Amino acid sequence: MPDILIRNALVVVTMNAARAELAGADIYIRDGVILAVGRDLAAAEAQVVDAAGCVVTPGLVNTHHHLYQTLTRAVPGGQDALLFGWLKTLYPIWARFGPEEIFTSAQVGLAELALSGCTMTSDHLYLYPNGARLDDTIAAAGEVGLRFHPTRGAMSIGTSAGGLPPDSLVESERAILDDMIRVVDAFHDPKPGAMVRVGLAPCSPFSVSRELMRDAALLARDKGVMLHTHLAENDEDVAYSLERFGCRPGQYAEDLGWTGPDVWHAHCVKLDGSEIDLFARSHTGVAHCPCSNCRLGSGIAPVRAMRDAGVKLGLGVDGSASSDAGNLIAEARMALLLQRVARGADAMAAREALEIATLGGARVLGRADLGAIEVGKRADLAIWDMHGVEAAGGWDPVAALVLCGPTRVRDLIVDGRPVVREGRMVTLDLPLVLERQRILAARLAG
Ligand SMILES: [Zn+2]
């Protein structure tokens, strides 16, 4: 792998401890690691990437997704439904998926993320119909070249047991735990710089038993991997918790071992003050998914309160079937706008939104080796060309990136390797992948 010298950026947004922004700076990358940051670095043997007129940021981090859903965007029956009604529309379609659908939809979702500046993403795959496996998404991420935190999701309570998903999409809890062990042993890499880390992720408290939640937490601690699920997404979700478990979602999570630095929960739109304190105290992370929350009418997450309390917070595009678009920089803008709707124009600055999108996400996923442009960190970088029409006339390029655009990167580098160059995927033949996706979608629509 050749060295890379990113030269003469308009500004490098470091996200280091001082949150320094360096005008006219270079970045030298060797073996996937940032070797130097500063002005007028010598090119030596390096491949030079001219970044004049570009903002360079740490790669954006996506902390919540369901990649398989890129095959079911804008499905008519689910377009205007609330969360539970939306799920009931889509479950029968997802039940017809198999390995090819899971693999191809993951490639498409990952490419969409990459083009929007994302270098590292988690994924929450909680259904495994017709021989599909977590392995299918890991293979897709390997081809696309993004840093990947797949989570082995699960559903075990089908309609016949009073649950929401059809029986054909649920698995026995024994089989779930066995496969969790298999995928952790096969794919999880605990070392710094890891390209793949596996997490355990029962779908939500209303689709698995209390026992599976507890056993998954015990297994995660035994294996040293992280835990992830959906929590307190909307009012129905909280009402279900109060009715079925006799407590709020935060209490339920705490009772079952689902708080701590190795846990992150998606949404948390309806956390109350005591739950926010609990998350801050226990260093539990949150994946904030603003577009999905809008799309499903779930509400505005108390992001300002969570940040002020010290809760670790990252952004998530959420599954493409509920958020439709999987553009991560667009989520940063939406996060800022939503807090302003709730709390006024000074509720969140553009730079804070960018911090949540980069460093914040890396912290949520437990990655001290990522999230900032500093010597010794892994070289995951997004290069944004500010010459285009979106940012034209911008006085402050860093704020403009969030407030105006662009919403696509010019170049993306992951672990020192180019994934996007001049706005195009270099790791895969995207038109070919999209054609395959079209054929699969048509087949599903029947
Ligand atoms: Zn989700």
Tab-separated table of C-alpha atoms and ligand atoms in Angstrom:
chain	number	residue	atom	x	y	z
A	1	MET	CA	0.000	0.000	0.000
A	2	PRO	CA	1.630	3.308	-1.067
A	3	ASP	CA	1.952	6.227	1.348
A	4	ILE	CA	-0.545	9.047	0.782
A	5	LEU	CA	0.080	12.751	1.212
A	6	ILE	CA	-3.031	14.897	1.359
A	7	ARG	CA	-1.716	18.299	0.445
A	8	ASN	CA	-2.777	21.863	1.100
A	9	ALA	CA	-6.298	21.427	2.451
A	10	LEU	CA	-8.394	24.557	2.721
A	11	VAL	CA	-8.879	23.433	6.306
A	12	VAL	CA	-8.251	20.214	8.244
A	13	VAL	CA	-10.845	19.711	10.982
A	14	THR	CA	-8.794	17.647	13.415
A	15	MET	CA	-11.291	16.913	16.215
A	16	ASN	CA	-8.241	16.690	18.493
A	17	ALA	CA	-8.498	17.683	22.164
A	18	ALA	CA	-8.192	21.389	21.283
A	19	ARG	CA	-10.591	20.944	18.313
A	20	ALA	CA	-7.920	22.605	16.178
A	21	GLU	CA	-8.735	23.573	12.593
A	22	LEU	CA	-5.612	23.856	10.449
A	23	ALA	CA	-5.657	26.038	7.343
A	24	GLY	CA	-3.408	24.984	4.458
A	25	ALA	CA	-2.370	21.788	6.212
A	26	ASP	CA	-1.123	18.437	4.863
A	27	ILE	CA	-1.686	14.915	6.206
A	28	TYR	CA	0.836	12.103	5.699
A	29	ILE	CA	-0.449	8.524	5.818
A	30	ARG	CA	1.577	5.319	5.968
A	31	ASP	CA	0.319	1.752	6.495
A	32	GLY	CA	-3.161	2.982	7.371
A	33	VAL	CA	-1.926	5.328	10.106
A	34	ILE	CA	-1.610	9.123	10.255
A	35	LEU	CA	2.118	9.781	10.441
A	36	ALA	CA	2.134	13.597	10.376
A	37	VAL	CA	-0.207	16.573	10.225
A	38	GLY	CA	1.102	20.060	9.398
A	39	ARG	CA	2.188	22.471	6.718
A	40	ASP	CA	4.590	21.709	3.871
A	41	LEU	CA	5.179	18.035	4.598
A	42	ALA	CA	7.631	16.320	2.239
A	43	ALA	CA	6.011	13.977	-0.262
A	44	ALA	CA	8.865	11.430	-0.160
A	45	GLU	CA	7.491	8.258	-1.794
A	46	ALA	CA	3.861	9.226	-1.302
A	47	GLN	CA	0.983	9.416	-3.731
A	48	VAL	CA	-0.122	13.067	-3.551
A	49	VAL	CA	-3.801	13.997	-3.189
A	50	ASP	CA	-4.361	17.686	-3.850
A	51	ALA	CA	-6.894	19.026	-1.329
A	52	ALA	CA	-6.870	22.699	-2.339
A	53	GLY	CA	-10.303	24.173	-1.740
A	54	CYS	CA	-11.345	21.122	0.306
A	55	VAL	CA	-12.384	20.629	3.904
A	56	VAL	CA	-10.834	17.465	5.324
A	57	THR	CA	-12.623	15.854	8.256
A	58	PRO	CA	-12.240	12.611	10.151
A	59	GLY	CA	-14.391	9.982	8.445
A	60	LEU	CA	-18.000	10.107	9.569
A	61	VAL	CA	-19.180	7.239	11.771
A	62	ASN	CA	-22.593	5.655	11.398
A	63	THR	CA	-23.741	4.049	14.648
A	64	HIS	CA	-27.070	2.577	13.528
A	65	HIS	CA	-28.249	0.973	10.306
A	66	HIS	CA	-30.109	-1.981	8.841
A	67	LEU	CA	-28.322	-2.315	5.526
A	68	TYR	CA	-30.673	-5.005	4.225
A	69	GLN	CA	-33.482	-2.439	4.110
A	70	THR	CA	-31.979	-0.624	1.123
A	71	LEU	CA	-34.012	-3.172	-0.860
A	72	THR	CA	-37.302	-1.923	0.614
A	73	ARG	CA	-37.266	1.856	0.361
A	74	ALA	CA	-40.475	3.826	-0.058
A	75	VAL	CA	-42.673	0.697	-0.004
A	76	PRO	CA	-46.208	2.025	-0.583
A	77	GLY	CA	-47.959	0.371	2.406
A	78	GLY	CA	-45.259	1.575	4.807
A	79	GLN	CA	-44.722	5.117	3.587
A	80	ASP	CA	-47.046	6.812	6.041
A	81	ALA	CA	-47.336	4.292	8.880
A	82	LEU	CA	-46.174	4.650	12.473
A	83	LEU	CA	-43.386	2.343	13.647
A	84	PHE	CA	-45.402	-0.758	14.563
A	85	GLY	CA	-47.694	-0.537	11.496
A	86	TRP	CA	-44.658	0.061	9.304
A	87	LEU	CA	-42.986	-3.081	10.632
A	88	LYS	CA	-46.089	-5.186	10.001
A	89	THR	CA	-46.136	-4.032	6.354
A	90	LEU	CA	-42.502	-4.879	5.753
A	91	TYR	CA	-42.046	-8.154	7.666
A	92	PRO	CA	-43.715	-10.333	4.958
A	93	ILE	CA	-41.458	-8.804	2.288
A	94	TRP	CA	-38.307	-9.317	4.359
A	95	ALA	CA	-39.353	-12.938	4.924
A	96	ARG	CA	-38.626	-13.546	1.220
A	97	PHE	CA	-34.995	-12.345	1.492
A	98	GLY	CA	-32.023	-14.725	1.223
A	99	PRO	CA	-28.204	-14.432	1.157
A	100	GLU	CA	-28.115	-12.644	-2.206
A	101	GLU	CA	-30.582	-9.970	-1.069
A	102	ILE	CA	-28.629	-9.427	2.154
A	103	PHE	CA	-25.279	-9.192	0.329
A	104	THR	CA	-26.386	-6.881	-2.469
A	105	SER	CA	-28.436	-4.541	-0.292
A	106	ALA	CA	-25.434	-4.253	2.046
A	107	GLN	CA	-23.175	-3.300	-0.871
A	108	VAL	CA	-25.623	-0.608	-1.957
A	109	GLY	CA	-26.128	0.748	1.569
A	110	LEU	CA	-22.390	0.810	2.234
A	111	ALA	CA	-21.662	2.596	-1.048
A	112	GLU	CA	-24.316	5.181	-0.245
A	113	LEU	CA	-22.712	5.753	3.152
A	114	ALA	CA	-19.210	5.978	1.682
A	115	LEU	CA	-20.274	8.614	-0.822
A	116	SER	CA	-21.696	10.681	2.047
A	117	GLY	CA	-18.426	10.681	3.989
A	118	CYS	CA	-18.816	7.613	6.173
A	119	THR	CA	-15.709	5.519	6.810
A	120	MET	CA	-17.010	3.281	9.595
A	121	THR	CA	-20.465	1.891	10.118
A	122	SER	CA	-22.275	-0.481	12.367
A	123	ASP	CA	-25.090	-2.637	11.067
A	124	HIS	CA	-27.964	-4.250	12.902
A	125	LEU	CA	-29.107	-7.406	11.104
A	126	TYR	CA	-31.848	-9.083	13.100
A	127	LEU	CA	-33.475	-11.405	10.568
A	128	TYR	CA	-31.920	-14.381	8.839
A	129	PRO	CA	-34.472	-15.850	6.408
A	130	ASN	CA	-33.730	-18.572	3.855
A	131	GLY	CA	-30.100	-19.192	4.797
A	132	ALA	CA	-29.011	-15.547	5.164
A	133	ARG	CA	-26.096	-15.007	7.582
A	134	LEU	CA	-24.199	-12.116	9.148
A	135	ASP	CA	-21.313	-13.349	7.000
A	136	ASP	CA	-23.111	-11.984	3.901
A	137	THR	CA	-22.877	-8.391	5.153
A	138	ILE	CA	-19.275	-8.846	6.320
A	139	ALA	CA	-18.346	-10.041	2.818
A	140	ALA	CA	-20.040	-6.957	1.338
A	141	ALA	CA	-18.173	-4.593	3.682
A	142	GLY	CA	-14.904	-6.316	2.802
A	143	GLU	CA	-15.504	-5.534	-0.875
A	144	VAL	CA	-16.641	-1.951	-0.325
A	145	GLY	CA	-13.754	-1.318	2.057
A	146	LEU	CA	-15.547	0.402	4.943
A	147	ARG	CA	-14.634	-0.271	8.555
A	148	PHE	CA	-17.472	-2.440	9.788
A	149	HIS	CA	-19.139	-3.153	13.140
A	150	PRO	CA	-21.831	-5.700	12.224
A	151	THR	CA	-24.095	-6.765	15.058
A	152	ARG	CA	-25.726	-10.176	15.296
A	153	GLY	CA	-29.339	-9.158	15.829
A	154	ALA	CA	-32.209	-11.454	16.702
A	155	MET	CA	-35.956	-11.827	17.094
A	156	SER	CA	-37.453	-14.736	19.023
A	157	ILE	CA	-41.053	-13.776	19.849
A	158	GLY	CA	-43.291	-14.286	16.829
A	159	THR	CA	-46.979	-13.522	16.383
A	160	SER	CA	-48.039	-16.866	17.867
A	161	ALA	CA	-46.298	-15.897	21.127
A	162	GLY	CA	-47.805	-12.399	21.216
A	163	GLY	CA	-44.915	-10.679	19.428
A	164	LEU	CA	-44.870	-8.419	16.393
A	165	PRO	CA	-42.859	-10.323	13.722
A	166	PRO	CA	-44.290	-13.308	11.824
A	167	ASP	CA	-43.178	-16.709	13.125
A	168	SER	CA	-41.205	-17.288	9.901
A	169	LEU	CA	-38.789	-14.469	10.822
A	170	VAL	CA	-38.007	-15.501	14.397
A	171	GLU	CA	-35.423	-18.004	15.624
A	172	SER	CA	-35.110	-20.154	18.736
A	173	GLU	CA	-33.082	-18.487	21.478
A	174	ARG	CA	-30.664	-21.431	21.590
A	175	ALA	CA	-29.960	-21.071	17.852
A	176	ILE	CA	-29.504	-17.316	18.271
A	177	LEU	CA	-26.945	-17.686	21.058
A	178	ASP	CA	-25.074	-20.422	19.157
A	179	ASP	CA	-24.818	-18.220	16.071
A	180	MET	CA	-23.743	-15.219	18.167
A	181	ILE	CA	-20.844	-17.307	19.472
A	182	ARG	CA	-20.013	-18.497	15.951
A	183	VAL	CA	-19.838	-15.017	14.384
A	184	VAL	CA	-17.842	-13.497	17.245
A	185	ASP	CA	-15.309	-16.337	17.090
A	186	ALA	CA	-15.117	-16.141	13.295
A	187	PHE	CA	-14.966	-12.395	12.685
A	188	HIS	CA	-14.419	-10.197	15.775
A	189	ASP	CA	-11.061	-8.419	15.862
A	190	PRO	CA	-10.347	-6.704	19.205
A	191	LYS	CA	-7.027	-5.193	18.082
A	192	PRO	CA	-6.527	-1.447	17.443
A	193	GLY	CA	-7.062	-0.663	13.773
A	194	ALA	CA	-9.562	-3.526	13.404
A	195	MET	CA	-11.633	-3.451	10.210
A	196	VAL	CA	-14.324	-5.759	11.647
A	197	ARG	CA	-15.752	-5.855	15.160
A	198	VAL	CA	-18.847	-7.875	15.923
A	199	GLY	CA	-21.530	-6.868	18.437
A	200	LEU	CA	-24.581	-8.656	19.854
A	201	ALA	CA	-27.941	-7.046	19.256
A	202	PRO	CA	-31.344	-8.557	20.024
A	203	CYS	CA	-33.684	-6.453	17.894
A	204	SER	CA	-35.610	-4.707	20.660
A	205	PRO	CA	-37.105	-5.448	24.063
A	206	PHE	CA	-40.431	-6.261	22.365
A	207	SER	CA	-39.087	-8.907	19.967
A	208	VAL	CA	-37.047	-11.129	22.311
A	209	SER	CA	-37.493	-12.491	25.836
A	210	ARG	CA	-36.071	-11.028	29.017
A	211	GLU	CA	-33.872	-14.153	29.227
A	212	LEU	CA	-32.317	-13.561	25.810
A	213	MET	CA	-31.582	-9.932	26.666
A	214	ARG	CA	-29.826	-11.081	29.837
A	215	ASP	CA	-27.992	-14.009	28.179
A	216	ALA	CA	-26.784	-11.806	25.317
A	217	ALA	CA	-25.356	-9.343	27.855
A	218	LEU	CA	-23.579	-12.145	29.711
A	219	LEU	CA	-22.206	-13.542	26.449
A	220	ALA	CA	-21.016	-10.112	25.291
A	221	ARG	CA	-19.101	-9.596	28.547
A	222	ASP	CA	-17.638	-13.079	28.305
A	223	LYS	CA	-16.442	-12.431	24.734
A	224	GLY	CA	-15.468	-8.773	25.222
A	225	VAL	CA	-17.807	-7.473	22.503
A	226	MET	CA	-20.368	-4.669	22.497
A	227	LEU	CA	-24.158	-4.724	22.887
A	228	HIS	CA	-26.687	-2.841	20.796
A	229	THR	CA	-30.471	-2.609	20.490
A	230	HIS	CA	-33.377	-0.208	19.885
A	231	LEU	CA	-34.612	1.606	22.980
A	232	ALA	CA	-37.293	4.153	23.873
A	233	GLU	CA	-37.889	4.957	20.224
A	234	ASN	CA	-41.386	6.430	20.577
A	235	ASP	CA	-44.405	6.668	22.897
A	236	GLU	CA	-45.740	3.233	21.865
A	237	ASP	CA	-42.370	1.744	22.747
A	238	VAL	CA	-42.397	3.265	26.264
A	239	ALA	CA	-46.053	2.278	26.788
A	240	TYR	CA	-45.202	-1.316	25.816
A	241	SER	CA	-42.369	-1.369	28.350
A	242	LEU	CA	-44.565	-0.005	31.152
A	243	GLU	CA	-47.339	-2.478	30.362
A	244	ARG	CA	-45.265	-5.619	29.742
A	245	PHE	CA	-42.315	-5.088	32.083
A	246	GLY	CA	-43.777	-2.672	34.624
A	247	CYS	CA	-40.949	-0.174	34.197
A	248	ARG	CA	-39.522	2.380	31.791
A	249	PRO	CA	-37.048	1.267	29.082
A	250	GLY	CA	-33.986	2.602	30.910
A	251	GLN	CA	-34.822	0.593	34.023
A	252	TYR	CA	-35.435	-2.528	31.923
A	253	ALA	CA	-32.068	-2.078	30.238
A	254	GLU	CA	-30.255	-1.560	33.528
A	255	ASP	CA	-31.889	-4.576	35.199
A	256	LEU	CA	-30.724	-6.875	32.396
A	257	GLY	CA	-27.116	-5.640	32.179
A	258	TRP	CA	-27.767	-3.381	29.207
A	259	THR	CA	-25.965	-0.275	30.469
A	260	GLY	CA	-22.227	0.398	30.444
A	261	PRO	CA	-19.410	1.628	28.194
A	262	ASP	CA	-19.813	-1.467	26.019
A	263	VAL	CA	-23.499	-0.776	25.247
A	264	TRP	CA	-25.137	1.605	22.797
A	265	HIS	CA	-28.846	2.056	22.174
A	266	ALA	CA	-30.507	3.353	19.029
A	267	HIS	CA	-32.961	6.277	19.116
A	268	CYS	CA	-33.621	6.989	22.828
A	269	VAL	CA	-36.111	9.640	21.702
A	270	LYS	CA	-38.167	9.208	24.856
A	271	LEU	CA	-35.518	8.959	27.580
A	272	ASP	CA	-36.527	10.959	30.650
A	273	GLY	CA	-34.213	12.886	32.961
A	274	SER	CA	-33.398	9.952	35.212
A	275	GLU	CA	-32.651	7.731	32.221
A	276	ILE	CA	-30.330	10.379	30.779
A	277	ASP	CA	-28.518	10.485	34.151
A	278	LEU	CA	-28.295	6.688	34.133
A	279	PHE	CA	-26.756	6.678	30.657
A	280	ALA	CA	-24.278	9.421	31.549
A	281	ARG	CA	-23.262	7.717	34.816
A	282	SER	CA	-22.841	4.317	33.205
A	283	HIS	CA	-21.137	5.635	30.015
A	284	THR	CA	-23.858	4.032	27.897
A	285	GLY	CA	-23.875	5.271	24.300
A	286	VAL	CA	-26.707	6.505	22.097
A	287	ALA	CA	-27.172	6.318	18.314
A	288	HIS	CA	-29.208	9.376	17.381
A	289	CYS	CA	-31.137	8.905	14.119
A	290	PRO	CA	-32.770	12.275	13.397
A	291	CYS	CA	-34.121	11.600	9.877
A	292	SER	CA	-35.628	8.277	10.931
A	293	ASN	CA	-37.229	9.952	13.954
A	294	CYS	CA	-38.779	12.525	11.620
A	295	ARG	CA	-39.773	9.978	8.981
A	296	LEU	CA	-41.604	7.795	11.507
A	297	GLY	CA	-42.930	10.730	13.505
A	298	SER	CA	-41.243	9.374	16.636
A	299	GLY	CA	-40.345	12.760	18.117
A	300	ILE	CA	-37.242	14.838	18.824
A	301	ALA	CA	-34.587	13.086	20.888
A	302	PRO	CA	-33.313	15.071	23.890
A	303	VAL	CA	-29.878	15.439	22.325
A	304	ARG	CA	-29.069	18.774	23.968
A	305	ALA	CA	-29.891	17.341	27.389
A	306	MET	CA	-27.933	14.151	26.691
A	307	ARG	CA	-24.861	16.062	25.502
A	308	ASP	CA	-25.015	18.440	28.466
A	309	ALA	CA	-25.238	15.485	30.839
A	310	GLY	CA	-22.190	13.886	29.167
A	311	VAL	CA	-23.926	11.004	27.378
A	312	LYS	CA	-21.818	9.556	24.535
A	313	LEU	CA	-23.725	10.247	21.332
A	314	GLY	CA	-23.212	9.385	17.678
A	315	LEU	CA	-25.343	9.618	14.550
A	316	GLY	CA	-27.194	6.887	12.699
A	317	VAL	CA	-28.925	6.894	9.345
A	318	ASP	CA	-31.082	3.965	10.511
A	319	GLY	CA	-32.420	1.436	8.046
A	320	SER	CA	-33.150	2.745	4.594
A	321	ALA	CA	-36.722	1.520	4.816
A	322	SER	CA	-37.507	3.924	7.653
A	323	SER	CA	-35.058	6.700	6.907
A	324	ASP	CA	-35.161	6.078	3.144
A	325	ALA	CA	-31.974	8.041	2.530
A	326	GLY	CA	-28.695	6.770	3.979
A	327	ASN	CA	-26.705	9.991	3.700
A	328	LEU	CA	-24.708	10.508	6.886
A	329	ILE	CA	-23.626	14.136	6.461
A	330	ALA	CA	-27.301	14.959	5.852
A	331	GLU	CA	-28.027	13.420	9.282
A	332	ALA	CA	-25.589	15.866	10.890
A	333	ARG	CA	-27.557	18.750	9.416
A	334	MET	CA	-30.852	17.217	10.503
A	335	ALA	CA	-29.539	16.666	14.046
A	336	LEU	CA	-28.730	20.367	14.253
A	337	LEU	CA	-32.058	21.458	12.747
A	338	LEU	CA	-34.136	19.253	15.049
A	339	GLN	CA	-32.503	20.545	18.226
A	340	ARG	CA	-33.189	24.074	16.979
A	341	VAL	CA	-36.844	23.208	16.371
A	342	ALA	CA	-37.063	22.017	19.963
A	343	ARG	CA	-34.821	24.517	21.742
A	344	GLY	CA	-34.061	27.539	19.557
A	345	ALA	CA	-31.325	28.616	17.153
A	346	ASP	CA	-28.502	28.389	19.708
A	347	ALA	CA	-29.309	24.789	20.659
A	348	MET	CA	-26.631	23.242	18.448
A	349	ALA	CA	-23.775	24.691	16.392
A	350	ALA	CA	-22.566	23.248	13.084
A	351	ARG	CA	-19.233	22.263	14.629
A	352	GLU	CA	-20.957	20.331	17.402
A	353	ALA	CA	-23.008	18.447	14.808
A	354	LEU	CA	-19.797	17.592	12.971
A	355	GLU	CA	-18.192	16.446	16.221
A	356	ILE	CA	-21.123	14.133	16.956
A	357	ALA	CA	-20.871	12.744	13.405
A	358	THR	CA	-17.162	11.914	13.717
A	359	LEU	CA	-15.548	11.750	17.151
A	360	GLY	CA	-18.889	11.164	18.866
A	361	GLY	CA	-19.616	8.088	16.766
A	362	ALA	CA	-16.115	6.687	17.248
A	363	ARG	CA	-16.529	6.976	21.026
A	364	VAL	CA	-19.937	5.289	20.936
A	365	LEU	CA	-18.379	2.333	19.069
A	366	GLY	CA	-15.479	2.165	21.537
A	367	ARG	CA	-12.850	3.230	18.992
A	368	ALA	CA	-10.138	5.322	20.655
A	369	ASP	CA	-8.032	4.692	17.515
A	370	LEU	CA	-10.438	6.703	15.345
A	371	GLY	CA	-12.517	9.879	15.189
A	372	ALA	CA	-9.754	12.482	14.964
A	373	ILE	CA	-7.009	13.545	12.561
A	374	GLU	CA	-4.007	13.142	14.834
A	375	VAL	CA	-0.642	11.444	14.628
A	376	GLY	CA	-1.069	7.766	15.501
A	377	LYS	CA	-4.769	7.525	14.696
A	378	ARG	CA	-5.975	5.306	11.868
A	379	ALA	CA	-6.268	7.132	8.562
A	380	ASP	CA	-10.034	7.334	8.023
A	381	LEU	CA	-10.678	10.647	6.267
A	382	ALA	CA	-13.313	12.430	4.225
A	383	ILE	CA	-12.325	15.114	1.707
A	384	TRP	CA	-15.089	17.560	0.832
A	385	ASP	CA	-14.777	19.779	-2.227
A	386	MET	CA	-16.133	23.221	-1.348
A	387	HIS	CA	-15.893	24.505	-4.947
A	388	GLY	CA	-19.370	23.308	-5.899
A	389	VAL	CA	-22.647	25.142	-6.079
A	390	GLU	CA	-23.888	24.029	-2.638
A	391	ALA	CA	-21.196	25.822	-0.659
A	392	ALA	CA	-20.592	28.709	-3.049
A	393	GLY	CA	-20.553	31.996	-1.164
A	394	GLY	CA	-19.856	30.273	2.166
A	395	TRP	CA	-17.813	32.456	4.562
A	396	ASP	CA	-16.937	29.661	6.963
A	397	PRO	CA	-16.181	26.395	5.158
A	398	VAL	CA	-16.453	24.175	8.251
A	399	ALA	CA	-19.896	25.463	9.207
A	400	ALA	CA	-20.871	25.504	5.514
A	401	LEU	CA	-20.184	21.783	5.226
A	402	VAL	CA	-23.010	21.120	7.721
A	403	LEU	CA	-25.285	24.052	6.929
A	404	CYS	CA	-25.008	24.021	3.114
A	405	GLY	CA	-23.214	21.012	1.729
A	406	PRO	CA	-21.828	19.291	-0.279
A	407	THR	CA	-23.586	16.105	0.771
A	408	ARG	CA	-21.178	13.904	-1.187
A	409	VAL	CA	-17.463	13.494	-0.627
A	410	ARG	CA	-14.880	14.072	-3.302
A	411	ASP	CA	-12.505	11.488	-1.814
A	412	LEU	CA	-12.799	8.980	1.002
A	413	ILE	CA	-9.895	7.142	2.592
A	414	VAL	CA	-10.359	4.211	4.951
A	415	ASP	CA	-7.372	2.767	6.788
A	416	GLY	CA	-5.116	4.520	4.301
A	417	ARG	CA	-6.879	3.090	1.223
A	418	PRO	CA	-8.944	5.106	-1.264
A	419	VAL	CA	-12.616	4.047	-1.339
A	420	VAL	CA	-14.013	7.095	-3.181
A	421	ARG	CA	-11.995	9.172	-5.628
A	422	GLU	CA	-13.310	12.226	-7.494
A	423	GLY	CA	-16.824	11.374	-6.316
A	424	ARG	CA	-16.818	7.770	-7.587
A	425	MET	CA	-16.522	4.442	-5.817
A	426	VAL	CA	-13.162	2.868	-6.621
A	427	THR	CA	-13.672	-0.378	-4.737
A	428	LEU	CA	-16.669	-1.698	-6.635
A	429	ASP	CA	-18.505	-1.377	-9.937
A	430	LEU	CA	-21.451	0.582	-8.560
A	431	PRO	CA	-23.623	0.606	-11.729
A	432	LEU	CA	-23.370	-3.192	-11.856
A	433	VAL	CA	-24.327	-3.498	-8.176
A	434	LEU	CA	-27.274	-1.143	-8.665
A	435	GLU	CA	-28.471	-3.202	-11.635
A	436	ARG	CA	-28.383	-6.355	-9.493
A	437	GLN	CA	-30.301	-4.488	-6.758
A	438	ARG	CA	-32.970	-3.440	-9.287
A	439	ILE	CA	-33.469	-7.059	-10.379
A	440	LEU	CA	-33.760	-8.236	-6.763
A	441	ALA	CA	-36.222	-5.440	-5.873
A	442	ALA	CA	-38.386	-6.266	-8.895
A	443	ARG	CA	-38.401	-9.936	-7.907
A	444	LEU	CA	-39.466	-9.031	-4.342
A	445	ALA	CA	-42.233	-6.751	-5.617
A	446	GLY	CA	-43.388	-9.811	-7.571
B	1	ZN	ZN	-33.227	0.761	13.606
